Amino acid sequence: MSAMSESSGARTREALRICPLCEATCGLSVTVAGEGGQERITAARGDRDDVLSRGYVCPKGALFGELDGDPDRLVRPLVRRGGRLRETDWEEAFAAVAEGLGGVLAAGDPRAVGVFLGNPNVHTVAGALYPPLLVKALRTPNLFTASTLDQMPKHVSGGLLYGDPLAIPVPDLDRTDHLLVVGANPLESNGSLCTAPDFPGRLRALRRRGGTLTVIDPVRTRTARLADRYVAVRPGGDAPLLMAMVQVLFAEGLTDPGASGPHLSGVEDVARLAADFTPEAVAGACGVAPEEIRALARELAAAGRAAVYGRIGSTAVAFGTLTSWLVDVLNALTGNLDRPGGAMFPLSATARAPRPPAPGRGFVTGRRRSRVSGHPEVKGEFPAAALAEEIETPGEGRIRALVCVAGNPVLSAPDGPRLERALGGLDFMVAVDPYLNETSRHAHVVLPPPRPSRSPHFDFSFNALAVRNQVRYTRPVIPPRAGEVSEGEILARLVLCASGTPGADPESVDAAVVRQTLAAAVADPRSPVHGRDPAGLEALLTGENGAERRLDLMLRLGPYGDGFGADPEGLTLAGLLEHPHGIDLGPLRPRLPEVLRTPSGTVELCPEPIAADAARLRRHLAERRESPGALVLVGRRHLRSNNSWMHNVPGLRGGSNRCTLRVHPDDAARLGLADGGLAEIRGDGGAVRAPVEVTGSVRPGVVSLPHGWGHDRPGTRTPTASADPGANVNRLLDGRLLDPLSGTAVLNGFPVEVAPVPAPADVPAAPAPDPV
Ligand SMILES: Nc1nc2c(c(=O)[nH]1)N[C@H]1C(S)=C(S)[C@@H](COP(=O)(O)OP(=O)(O)OC[C@H]3O[C@@H](n4cnc5c(=O)[nH]c(N)nc54)[C@H](O)[C@@H]3O)O[C@H]1N2
Ligand SMILES: Nc1nc2c(c(=O)[nH]1)N[C@H]1C(S)=C(S)[C@@H](COP(=O)(O)OP(=O)(O)OC[C@H]3O[C@@H](n4cnc5c(=O)[nH]c(N)nc54)[C@H](O)[C@@H]3O)O[C@H]1N2
Ligand code: SF4
Ligand SMILES: [Mo]
């Protein structure tokens, strides 16, 4: 796996590392130069032998070394003393956490500690293994994550349909004949909730084999330009549009659930629910002509194997849960749910081993309510948009301390300025983050994880969303420096602080999980280790540290595992390490009814909360007023970036990767906006300014502004990002617009007003003094 060479006098070696920078999880082959503590990555290429990515790499992955080696990354912890953050050693930093967190916890109200978990947690080993333990140890109801800025609607719809919020079908990209994309731009994002390295190549392959691609998006994106049919929907118009497609399928007798039919219940209820959403009734709201809606439905029904796939433009919208549900309903009604070439459930190597189908407890939300606005809990979380008010609003149960792991909510969540004020007023905040940025600058302690090259990689989340079952693991490419603390250890030590035992051995956190898991497994008659001695099994685990032993445990008890000898051919960590390019576990296979955990044991196609939300949609359509000239804003992503944290890497800046406001020429002319001029954008939450880019790619009435910008705050240490800070789009929001079923912020399709900012030369000069 790692070959040494001496070229031009410099000592280099090659090593493998799964790319952690987006959901595609490409295998990289990296060149490591230097020696000892000075080793660094000097090049990154696609690993041609990787079982999933087969050599693919995107421009971002190719710059893995530059990102990894960013000199502005923190290498030592920071502790606030006398109002200022200063570098210190790990012992002092953890002591400060124990004191700060301990002080708040000592008052006896677990609600006083909030937790925010950001997106990179799904890209790290530590982020998968420790945050659940941290939340449990804190016993706090105040958990907030990036999910309520993103895919929470998909969890709710999966929870209601299948009884398991983690049951998310993915399009079987390589075998489908027809892909209908709703609000996703994989040519920029590289795919999401669908792990598929070289997504663009897979779309081209679909077209080469005679398949068709349809894209529904208010913006004619690079993905849309590949499509056979492009539908310029009004932002937020997908719920009525897809509802009308369902209506057409029933009205024209085009439904045929196929092999999944026997597992569906509530089909007739869906027919009744959709009956009055005719294409004519929704055309105004979604901005799509009735004939085009009928064509979309007919093409979907006529395609041999088809998949409907929705992403952020279908989730972070006002009817996000309803739209996410409709995506799966369309797949089910056309016989494409759970069939090859349709939308399928991957089976990852660390998932629970399949069990005979059995009714489950189903999925409920609202077991608790948030203190200030009464938002229902969803999957144990409250809306990220409600974090600021939970800190700011006085009274019992107020959040006084925050643990923020891999999150930058000041930029990524609505109403950043309010959140900044709130964070500034906390009694204690600890951030686990490699950067001193807009959010971590408010912390009392910042704990930086090692660079990705010095961290292990396993895709606990994305293997369960991949278009092919496979498993890969990479150990740190470069051994940790002396005194460097792995992110696993950082988080384990936070768990210990939360448990009131800050001095305990961090490995004891993993050992406790291993013991608990084994105790449950040996007591379970369906487990391959039923009746065995747990201490004997624990002794069989391999791995260099607690995190690796937990991975070994999950692999061995998982669907492909060796069951501790029950299947000698099965997976173990040791076996996986012998396959540095990964192990292919085959194409996706049908999994109904085994995935189902609903009370009825069926796919409950028309759950009550969804029916109630359809009534909200009906009211929304009835009350809708056309106001000429009204503008709504949508987001966008750029290939060489990722959310808020890659703007400090010079190689990933410039070109079209800019924070500009894209405006249709008609709107630009009407509003007096010039290409390259400055615009002021106003929303309910505030105003920002950005340069205008006039382009016919956006639908009239729609403007597009990317998120993750706004690096103009004082006290950060990201000089490259701050040199050209861009505007924080989320300042435009006041945090009140949410999809009510999931608590997800409406980040797409919210109203704004746009006006030109006169260039200095255009400002009328002050009247000249009277010539006397
Ligand atoms: N208007 C608008 N807002 C949006 C979106 C949108 O489309 N429009 N998209 C939303 C979406 S989909 C998401 S997922 C969120 C993301 O929201 P966040 O998760 O809050 O933001 P990120 O920019 O992903 O930054 C996460 C933080 O993790 C740090 N980090 C990077 N690598 C690591 C690591 O290995 N370990 C640790 N501990 N930290 C690390 C970074 O420095 C950064 O501070 O933003 C959301 N916000
Ligand atoms: N390069 C890069 N890759 C990324 C990220 C990144 O920031 N940069 N972020 C990662 C993350 S955290 C995520 S969640 C994924 C997101 O992955 P994607 O969802 O594929 O990301 P976007 O490129 O934002 O595409 C969303 C599309 O939805 C469209 N849209 C907006 N509103 C609506 C609407 O109402 N209806 C419809 N039909 N479409 C609408 C937008 O115009 C946009 O083209 O990307 C991931 N990958
Ligand atoms: S597509 Fe994503 S995972 Fe693959 S190289 Fe690019 S950033 Fe890395
Ligand atoms: Mo996301």
JSON list of N, CA and C and ligand atoms in Angstrom, two decimals, residues 23 119 150 311-312 637 643, ligand 4:
[
{"chain": "A", "resi": 23, "resn": "GLU", "atom": "N", "xyz": [-19.36, 13.77, -0.31]},
{"chain": "A", "resi": 23, "resn": "GLU", "atom": "CA", "xyz": [-20.03, 12.49, -0.09]},
{"chain": "A", "resi": 23, "resn": "GLU", "atom": "C", "xyz": [-19.64, 11.41, -1.10]},
{"chain": "A", "resi": 119, "resn": "ASN", "atom": "N", "xyz": [-21.60, 19.50, 9.73]},
{"chain": "A", "resi": 119, "resn": "ASN", "atom": "CA", "xyz": [-21.52, 18.56, 8.62]},
{"chain": "A", "resi": 119, "resn": "ASN", "atom": "C", "xyz": [-20.29, 17.65, 8.61]},
{"chain": "A", "resi": 150, "resn": "ASP", "atom": "N", "xyz": [-30.60, 20.84, 6.19]},
{"chain": "A", "resi": 150, "resn": "ASP", "atom": "CA", "xyz": [-30.23, 19.96, 5.09]},
{"chain": "A", "resi": 150, "resn": "ASP", "atom": "C", "xyz": [-31.27, 18.86, 4.88]},
{"chain": "A", "resi": 311, "resn": "ARG", "atom": "N", "xyz": [-32.72, 16.35, -3.77]},
{"chain": "A", "resi": 311, "resn": "ARG", "atom": "CA", "xyz": [-31.68, 16.79, -2.86]},
{"chain": "A", "resi": 311, "resn": "ARG", "atom": "C", "xyz": [-32.01, 18.17, -2.31]},
{"chain": "A", "resi": 312, "resn": "ILE", "atom": "N", "xyz": [-31.01, 19.00, -2.02]},
{"chain": "A", "resi": 312, "resn": "ILE", "atom": "CA", "xyz": [-31.23, 20.14, -1.13]},
{"chain": "A", "resi": 312, "resn": "ILE", "atom": "C", "xyz": [-32.34, 21.09, -1.64]},
{"chain": "A", "resi": 637, "resn": "ARG", "atom": "N", "xyz": [-24.03, 25.78, -5.13]},
{"chain": "A", "resi": 637, "resn": "ARG", "atom": "CA", "xyz": [-22.73, 25.27, -4.69]},
{"chain": "A", "resi": 637, "resn": "ARG", "atom": "C", "xyz": [-21.72, 25.36, -5.82]},
{"chain": "A", "resi": 643, "resn": "ASN", "atom": "N", "xyz": [-19.38, 24.16, 1.61]},
{"chain": "A", "resi": 643, "resn": "ASN", "atom": "CA", "xyz": [-20.00, 24.92, 2.69]},
{"chain": "A", "resi": 643, "resn": "ASN", "atom": "C", "xyz": [-19.10, 26.09, 3.07]},
{"chain": "B", "resi": 4, "resn": "MO", "atom": "MO", "xyz": [-25.37, 19.38, 3.69]}
]
